[in-house]
PDB file of C-alpha atoms in Angstrom:
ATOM      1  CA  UNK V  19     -13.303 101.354 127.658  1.00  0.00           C
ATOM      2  CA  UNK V  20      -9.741 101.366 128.295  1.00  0.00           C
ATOM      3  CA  UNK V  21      -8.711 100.469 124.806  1.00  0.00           C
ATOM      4  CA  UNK V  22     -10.687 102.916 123.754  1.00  0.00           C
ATOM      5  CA  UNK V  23      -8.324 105.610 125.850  1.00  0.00           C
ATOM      6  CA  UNK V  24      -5.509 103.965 124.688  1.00  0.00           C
ATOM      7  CA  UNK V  25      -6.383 104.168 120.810  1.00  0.00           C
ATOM      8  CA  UNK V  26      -7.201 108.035 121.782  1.00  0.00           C
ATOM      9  CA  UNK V  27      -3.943 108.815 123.547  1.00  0.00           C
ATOM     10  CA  UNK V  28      -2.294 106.696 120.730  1.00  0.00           C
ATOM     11  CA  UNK V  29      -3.688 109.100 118.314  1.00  0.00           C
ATOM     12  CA  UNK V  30      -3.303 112.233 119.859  1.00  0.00           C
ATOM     13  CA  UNK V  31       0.390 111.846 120.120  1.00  0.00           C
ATOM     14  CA  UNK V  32       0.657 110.627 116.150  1.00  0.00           C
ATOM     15  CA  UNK V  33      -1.050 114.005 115.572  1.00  0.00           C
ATOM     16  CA  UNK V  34       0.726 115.994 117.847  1.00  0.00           C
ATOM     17  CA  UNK V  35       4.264 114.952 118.442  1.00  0.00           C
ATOM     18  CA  UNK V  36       5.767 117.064 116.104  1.00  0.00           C
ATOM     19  CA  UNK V  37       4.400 120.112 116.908  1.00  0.00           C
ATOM     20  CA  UNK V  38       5.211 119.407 120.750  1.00  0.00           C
ATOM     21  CA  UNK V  39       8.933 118.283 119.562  1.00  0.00           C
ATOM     22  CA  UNK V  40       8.980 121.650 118.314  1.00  0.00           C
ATOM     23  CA  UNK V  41       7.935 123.090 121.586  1.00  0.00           C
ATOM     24  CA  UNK V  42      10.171 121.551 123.492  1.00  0.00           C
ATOM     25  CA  UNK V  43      13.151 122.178 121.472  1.00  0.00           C
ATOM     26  CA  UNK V  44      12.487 126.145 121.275  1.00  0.00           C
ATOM     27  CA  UNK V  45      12.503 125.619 125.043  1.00  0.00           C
ATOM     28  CA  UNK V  46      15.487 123.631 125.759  1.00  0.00           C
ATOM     29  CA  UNK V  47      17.801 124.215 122.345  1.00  0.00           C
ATOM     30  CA  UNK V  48      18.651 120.708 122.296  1.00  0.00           C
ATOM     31  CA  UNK V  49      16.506 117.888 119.992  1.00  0.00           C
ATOM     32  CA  UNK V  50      17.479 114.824 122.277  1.00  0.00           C
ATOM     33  CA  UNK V  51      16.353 117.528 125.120  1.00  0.00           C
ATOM     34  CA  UNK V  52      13.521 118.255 123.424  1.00  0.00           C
ATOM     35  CA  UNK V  53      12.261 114.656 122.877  1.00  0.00           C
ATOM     36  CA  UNK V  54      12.791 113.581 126.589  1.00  0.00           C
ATOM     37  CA  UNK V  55      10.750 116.773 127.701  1.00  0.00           C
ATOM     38  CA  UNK V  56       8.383 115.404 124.968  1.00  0.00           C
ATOM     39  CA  UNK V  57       8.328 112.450 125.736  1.00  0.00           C
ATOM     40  CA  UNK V  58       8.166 112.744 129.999  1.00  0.00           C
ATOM     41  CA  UNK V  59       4.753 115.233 129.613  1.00  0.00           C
ATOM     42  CA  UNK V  60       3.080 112.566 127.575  1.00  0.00           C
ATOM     43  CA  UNK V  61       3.709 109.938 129.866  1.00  0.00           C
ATOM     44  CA  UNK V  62       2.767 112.061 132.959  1.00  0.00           C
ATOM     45  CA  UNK V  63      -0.540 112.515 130.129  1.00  0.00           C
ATOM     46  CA  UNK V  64      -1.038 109.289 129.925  1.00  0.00           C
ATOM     47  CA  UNK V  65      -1.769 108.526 133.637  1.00  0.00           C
ATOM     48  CA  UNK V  66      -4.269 111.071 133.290  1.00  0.00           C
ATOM     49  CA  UNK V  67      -5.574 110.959 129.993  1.00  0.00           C
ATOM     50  CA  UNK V  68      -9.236 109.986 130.865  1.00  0.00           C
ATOM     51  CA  UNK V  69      -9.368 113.720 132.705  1.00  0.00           C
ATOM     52  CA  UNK V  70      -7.450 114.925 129.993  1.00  0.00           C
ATOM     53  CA  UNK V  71      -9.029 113.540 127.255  1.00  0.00           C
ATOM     54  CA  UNK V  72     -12.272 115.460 129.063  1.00  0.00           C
ATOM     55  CA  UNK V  73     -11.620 118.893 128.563  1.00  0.00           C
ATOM     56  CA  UNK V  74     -11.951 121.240 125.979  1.00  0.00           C
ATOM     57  CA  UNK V  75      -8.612 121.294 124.556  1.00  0.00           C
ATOM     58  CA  UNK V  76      -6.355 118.177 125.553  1.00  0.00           C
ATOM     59  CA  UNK V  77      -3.299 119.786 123.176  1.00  0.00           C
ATOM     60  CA  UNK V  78      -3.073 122.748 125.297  1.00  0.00           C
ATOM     61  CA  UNK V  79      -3.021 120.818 128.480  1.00  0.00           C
ATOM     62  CA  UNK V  80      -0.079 118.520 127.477  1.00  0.00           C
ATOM     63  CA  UNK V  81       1.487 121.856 126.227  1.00  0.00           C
ATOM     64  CA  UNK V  82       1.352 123.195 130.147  1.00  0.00           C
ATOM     65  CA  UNK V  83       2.276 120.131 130.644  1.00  0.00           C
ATOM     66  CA  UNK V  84       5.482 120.496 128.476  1.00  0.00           C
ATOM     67  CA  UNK V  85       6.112 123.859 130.264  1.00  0.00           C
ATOM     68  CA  UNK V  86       5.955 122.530 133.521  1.00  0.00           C
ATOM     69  CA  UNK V  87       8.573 119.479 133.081  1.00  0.00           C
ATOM     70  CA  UNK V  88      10.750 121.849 131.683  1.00  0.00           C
ATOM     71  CA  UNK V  89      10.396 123.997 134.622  1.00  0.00           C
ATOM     72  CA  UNK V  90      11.096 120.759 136.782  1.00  0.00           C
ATOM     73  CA  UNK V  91      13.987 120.383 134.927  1.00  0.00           C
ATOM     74  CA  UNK V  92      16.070 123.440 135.812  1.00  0.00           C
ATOM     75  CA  UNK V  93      14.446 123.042 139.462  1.00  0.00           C
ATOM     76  CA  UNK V  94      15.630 119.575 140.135  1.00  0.00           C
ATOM     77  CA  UNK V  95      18.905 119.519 138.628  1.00  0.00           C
ATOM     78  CA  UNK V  96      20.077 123.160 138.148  1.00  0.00           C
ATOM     79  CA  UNK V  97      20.023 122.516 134.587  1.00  0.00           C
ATOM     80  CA  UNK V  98      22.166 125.251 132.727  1.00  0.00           C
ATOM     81  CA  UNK V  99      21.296 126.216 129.984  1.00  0.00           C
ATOM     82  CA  UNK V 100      22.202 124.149 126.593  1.00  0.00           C
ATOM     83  CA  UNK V 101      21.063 126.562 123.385  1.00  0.00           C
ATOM     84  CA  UNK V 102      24.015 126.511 121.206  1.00  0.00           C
ATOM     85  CA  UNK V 103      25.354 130.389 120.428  1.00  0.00           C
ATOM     86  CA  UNK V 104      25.943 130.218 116.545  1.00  0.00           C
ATOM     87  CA  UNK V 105      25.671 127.704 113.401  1.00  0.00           C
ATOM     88  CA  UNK V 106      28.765 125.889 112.194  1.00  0.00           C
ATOM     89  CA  UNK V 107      31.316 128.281 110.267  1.00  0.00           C
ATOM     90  CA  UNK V 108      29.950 127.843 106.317  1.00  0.00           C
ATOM     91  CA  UNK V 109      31.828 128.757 103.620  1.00  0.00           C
ATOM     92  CA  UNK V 110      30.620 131.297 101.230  1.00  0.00           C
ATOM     93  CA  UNK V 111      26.812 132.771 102.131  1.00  0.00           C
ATOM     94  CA  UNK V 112      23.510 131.849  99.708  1.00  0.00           C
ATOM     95  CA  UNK V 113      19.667 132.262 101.122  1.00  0.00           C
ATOM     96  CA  UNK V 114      19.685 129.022 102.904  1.00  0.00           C
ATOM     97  CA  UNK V 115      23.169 130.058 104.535  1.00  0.00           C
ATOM     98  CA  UNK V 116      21.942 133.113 105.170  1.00  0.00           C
ATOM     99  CA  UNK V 117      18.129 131.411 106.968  1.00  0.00           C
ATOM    100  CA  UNK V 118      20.563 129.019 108.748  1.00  0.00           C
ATOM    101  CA  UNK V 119      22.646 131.875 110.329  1.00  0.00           C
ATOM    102  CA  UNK V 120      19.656 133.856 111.003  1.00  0.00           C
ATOM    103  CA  UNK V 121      18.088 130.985 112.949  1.00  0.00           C
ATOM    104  CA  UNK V 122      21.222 129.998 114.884  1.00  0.00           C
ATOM    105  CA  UNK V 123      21.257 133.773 116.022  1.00  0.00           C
ATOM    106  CA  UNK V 124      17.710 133.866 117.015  1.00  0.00           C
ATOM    107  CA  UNK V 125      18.479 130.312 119.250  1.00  0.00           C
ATOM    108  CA  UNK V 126      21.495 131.807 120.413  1.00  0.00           C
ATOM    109  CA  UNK V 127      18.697 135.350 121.617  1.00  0.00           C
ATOM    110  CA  UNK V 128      16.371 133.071 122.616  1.00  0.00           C
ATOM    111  CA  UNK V 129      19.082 131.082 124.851  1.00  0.00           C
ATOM    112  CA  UNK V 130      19.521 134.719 126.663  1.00  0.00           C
ATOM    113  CA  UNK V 131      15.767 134.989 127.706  1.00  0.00           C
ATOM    114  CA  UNK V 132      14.912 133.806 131.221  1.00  0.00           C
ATOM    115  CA  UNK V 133      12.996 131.098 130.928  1.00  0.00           C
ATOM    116  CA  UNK V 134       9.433 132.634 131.260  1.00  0.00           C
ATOM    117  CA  UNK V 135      10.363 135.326 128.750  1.00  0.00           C
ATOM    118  CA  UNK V 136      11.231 132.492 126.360  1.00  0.00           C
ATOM    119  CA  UNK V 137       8.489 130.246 127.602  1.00  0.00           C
ATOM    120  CA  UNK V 138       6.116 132.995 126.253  1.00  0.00           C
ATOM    121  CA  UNK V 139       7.739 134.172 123.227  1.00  0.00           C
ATOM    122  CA  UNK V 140       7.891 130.340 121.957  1.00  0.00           C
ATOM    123  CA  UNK V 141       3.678 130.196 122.692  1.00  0.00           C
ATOM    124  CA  UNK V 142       3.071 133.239 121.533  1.00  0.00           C
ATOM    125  CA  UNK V 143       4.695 133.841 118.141  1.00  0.00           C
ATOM    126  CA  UNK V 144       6.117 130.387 117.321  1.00  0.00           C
ATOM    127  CA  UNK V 145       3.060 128.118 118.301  1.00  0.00           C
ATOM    128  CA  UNK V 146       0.763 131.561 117.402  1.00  0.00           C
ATOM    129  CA  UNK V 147      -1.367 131.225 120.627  1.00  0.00           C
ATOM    130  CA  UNK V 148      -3.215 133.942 122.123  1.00  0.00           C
ATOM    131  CA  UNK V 149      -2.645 135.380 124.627  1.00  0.00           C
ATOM    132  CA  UNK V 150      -5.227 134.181 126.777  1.00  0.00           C
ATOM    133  CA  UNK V 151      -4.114 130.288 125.896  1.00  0.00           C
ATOM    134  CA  UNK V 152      -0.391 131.407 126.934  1.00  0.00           C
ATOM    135  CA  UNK V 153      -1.950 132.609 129.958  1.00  0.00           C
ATOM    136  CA  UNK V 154      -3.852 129.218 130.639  1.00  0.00           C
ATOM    137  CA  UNK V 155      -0.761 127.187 129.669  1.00  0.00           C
ATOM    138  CA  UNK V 156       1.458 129.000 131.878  1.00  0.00           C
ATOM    139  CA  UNK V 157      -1.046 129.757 134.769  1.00  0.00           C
ATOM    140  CA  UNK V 158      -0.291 133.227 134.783  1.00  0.00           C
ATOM    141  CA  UNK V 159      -2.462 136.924 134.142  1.00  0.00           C
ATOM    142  CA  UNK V 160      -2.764 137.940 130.587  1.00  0.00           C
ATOM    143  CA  UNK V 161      -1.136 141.002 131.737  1.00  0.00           C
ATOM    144  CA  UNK V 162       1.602 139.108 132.385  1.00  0.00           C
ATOM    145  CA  UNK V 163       1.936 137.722 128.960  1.00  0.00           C
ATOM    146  CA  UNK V 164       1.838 140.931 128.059  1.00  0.00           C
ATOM    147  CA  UNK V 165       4.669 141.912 129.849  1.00  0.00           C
ATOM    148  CA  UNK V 166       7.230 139.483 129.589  1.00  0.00           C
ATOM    149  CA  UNK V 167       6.581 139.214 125.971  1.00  0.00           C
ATOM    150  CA  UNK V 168       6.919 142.298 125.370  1.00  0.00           C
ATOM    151  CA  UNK V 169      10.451 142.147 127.526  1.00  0.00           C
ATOM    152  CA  UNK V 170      11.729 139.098 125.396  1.00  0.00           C
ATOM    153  CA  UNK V 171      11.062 140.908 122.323  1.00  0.00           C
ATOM    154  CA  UNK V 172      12.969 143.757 123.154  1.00  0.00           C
ATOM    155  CA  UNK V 173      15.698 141.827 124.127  1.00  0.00           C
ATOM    156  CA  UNK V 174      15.566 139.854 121.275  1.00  0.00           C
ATOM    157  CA  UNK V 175      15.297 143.008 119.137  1.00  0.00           C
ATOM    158  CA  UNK V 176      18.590 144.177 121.105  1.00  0.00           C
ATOM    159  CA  UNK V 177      20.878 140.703 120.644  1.00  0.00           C
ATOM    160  CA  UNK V 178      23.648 141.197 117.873  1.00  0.00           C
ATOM    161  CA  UNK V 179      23.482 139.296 114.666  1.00  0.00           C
ATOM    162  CA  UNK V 180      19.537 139.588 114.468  1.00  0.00           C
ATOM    163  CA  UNK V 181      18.223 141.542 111.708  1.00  0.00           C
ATOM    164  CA  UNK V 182      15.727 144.563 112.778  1.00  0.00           C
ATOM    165  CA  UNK V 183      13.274 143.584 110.162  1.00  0.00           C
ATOM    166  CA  UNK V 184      13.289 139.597 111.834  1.00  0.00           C
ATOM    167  CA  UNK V 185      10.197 137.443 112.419  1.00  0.00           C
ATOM    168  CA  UNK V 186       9.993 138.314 115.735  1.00  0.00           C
ATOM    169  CA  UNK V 187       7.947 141.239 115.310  1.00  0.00           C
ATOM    170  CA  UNK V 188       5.590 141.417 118.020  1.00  0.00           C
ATOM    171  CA  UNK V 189       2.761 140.915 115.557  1.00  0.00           C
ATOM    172  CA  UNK V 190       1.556 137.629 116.724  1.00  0.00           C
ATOM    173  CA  UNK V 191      -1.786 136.054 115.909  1.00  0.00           C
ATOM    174  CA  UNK V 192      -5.316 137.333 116.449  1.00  0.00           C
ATOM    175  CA  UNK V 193      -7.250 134.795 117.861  1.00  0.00           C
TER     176      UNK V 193
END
């Protein structure tokens, strides 16, 4: 029986590592960051992976989870914040310049959210969750989703060097 969990937590993180990676670094701004935050909710997981493994959805557990540790994070050590303001100076400017620049001035917006602003705009529009599942990841009101997503955006919308017509449109999924 307890192989058995271990061969399912085993494969649940092959499956979903990247995609919490990803998570994490939208939250913290930092890939070594992003893989201890990664890598502290899936051993917290782990001691509780025969509940998890139980429910419904394990993935969006470990994503509260995720949340949570990063919460614990600024709580614990007053953690400032470490999202980098702008890509490395390139000479010349192509597409992929251009996608880079784009993207280090959406980190650098993002970086300016309070953390439940960014919290939710990372769920909402980069991981495309509802926002009921933002609300159960968080433990928060739908309403509130609502709200402070609609605050991030408009700040984001607002932050100098991001194009109007971005990805961050509001326009997240329809689940």
């Amino acid at each position: 029986m307890q192989a058995e969990l271990e061969d399912r937590f085993q494969e649940f993180v092959r499956a979903r590592w990247s995609r919490l990676v990803r998570t994490a670094y939208l939250l913290t701004g930092d890939v070594h960051h992003a893989e201890d935050l990664t890598q502290t909710a899936l051993a917290k997981a782990y001691r509780s992976w025969k509940r998890i493994a139980r429910t419904d959805n394990p993935e969006a557990y470990v994503r509260r989870m995720l949340v949570s540790c990063n919460s614990d994070r600024f709580r614990k050590r007053r953690v400032t914040e470490a999202l980098t303001a702008a890509p490395p100076d390139r000479a010349g400017r192509d597409e992929v310049t251009g996608r880079v620049e784009e993207r280090g001035s959406l980190m650098a917006g993002l970086a300016q959210l309070p953390k439940r602003q960014r919290a939710v705009v990372v769920l909402r529009y980069w991981e495309d969750l509802s926002e009921a599942e933002v609300a159960e990841v968080l433990g928060c009101s739908p309403g509130t989703v609502k709200s402070q997503a609609s605050k991030g955006l408009a700040k984001l919308r607002a932050y100098p060097g991001l194009a109007p017509s971005h990805a961050v449109s509001g326009q997240g999924g329809t689940r």
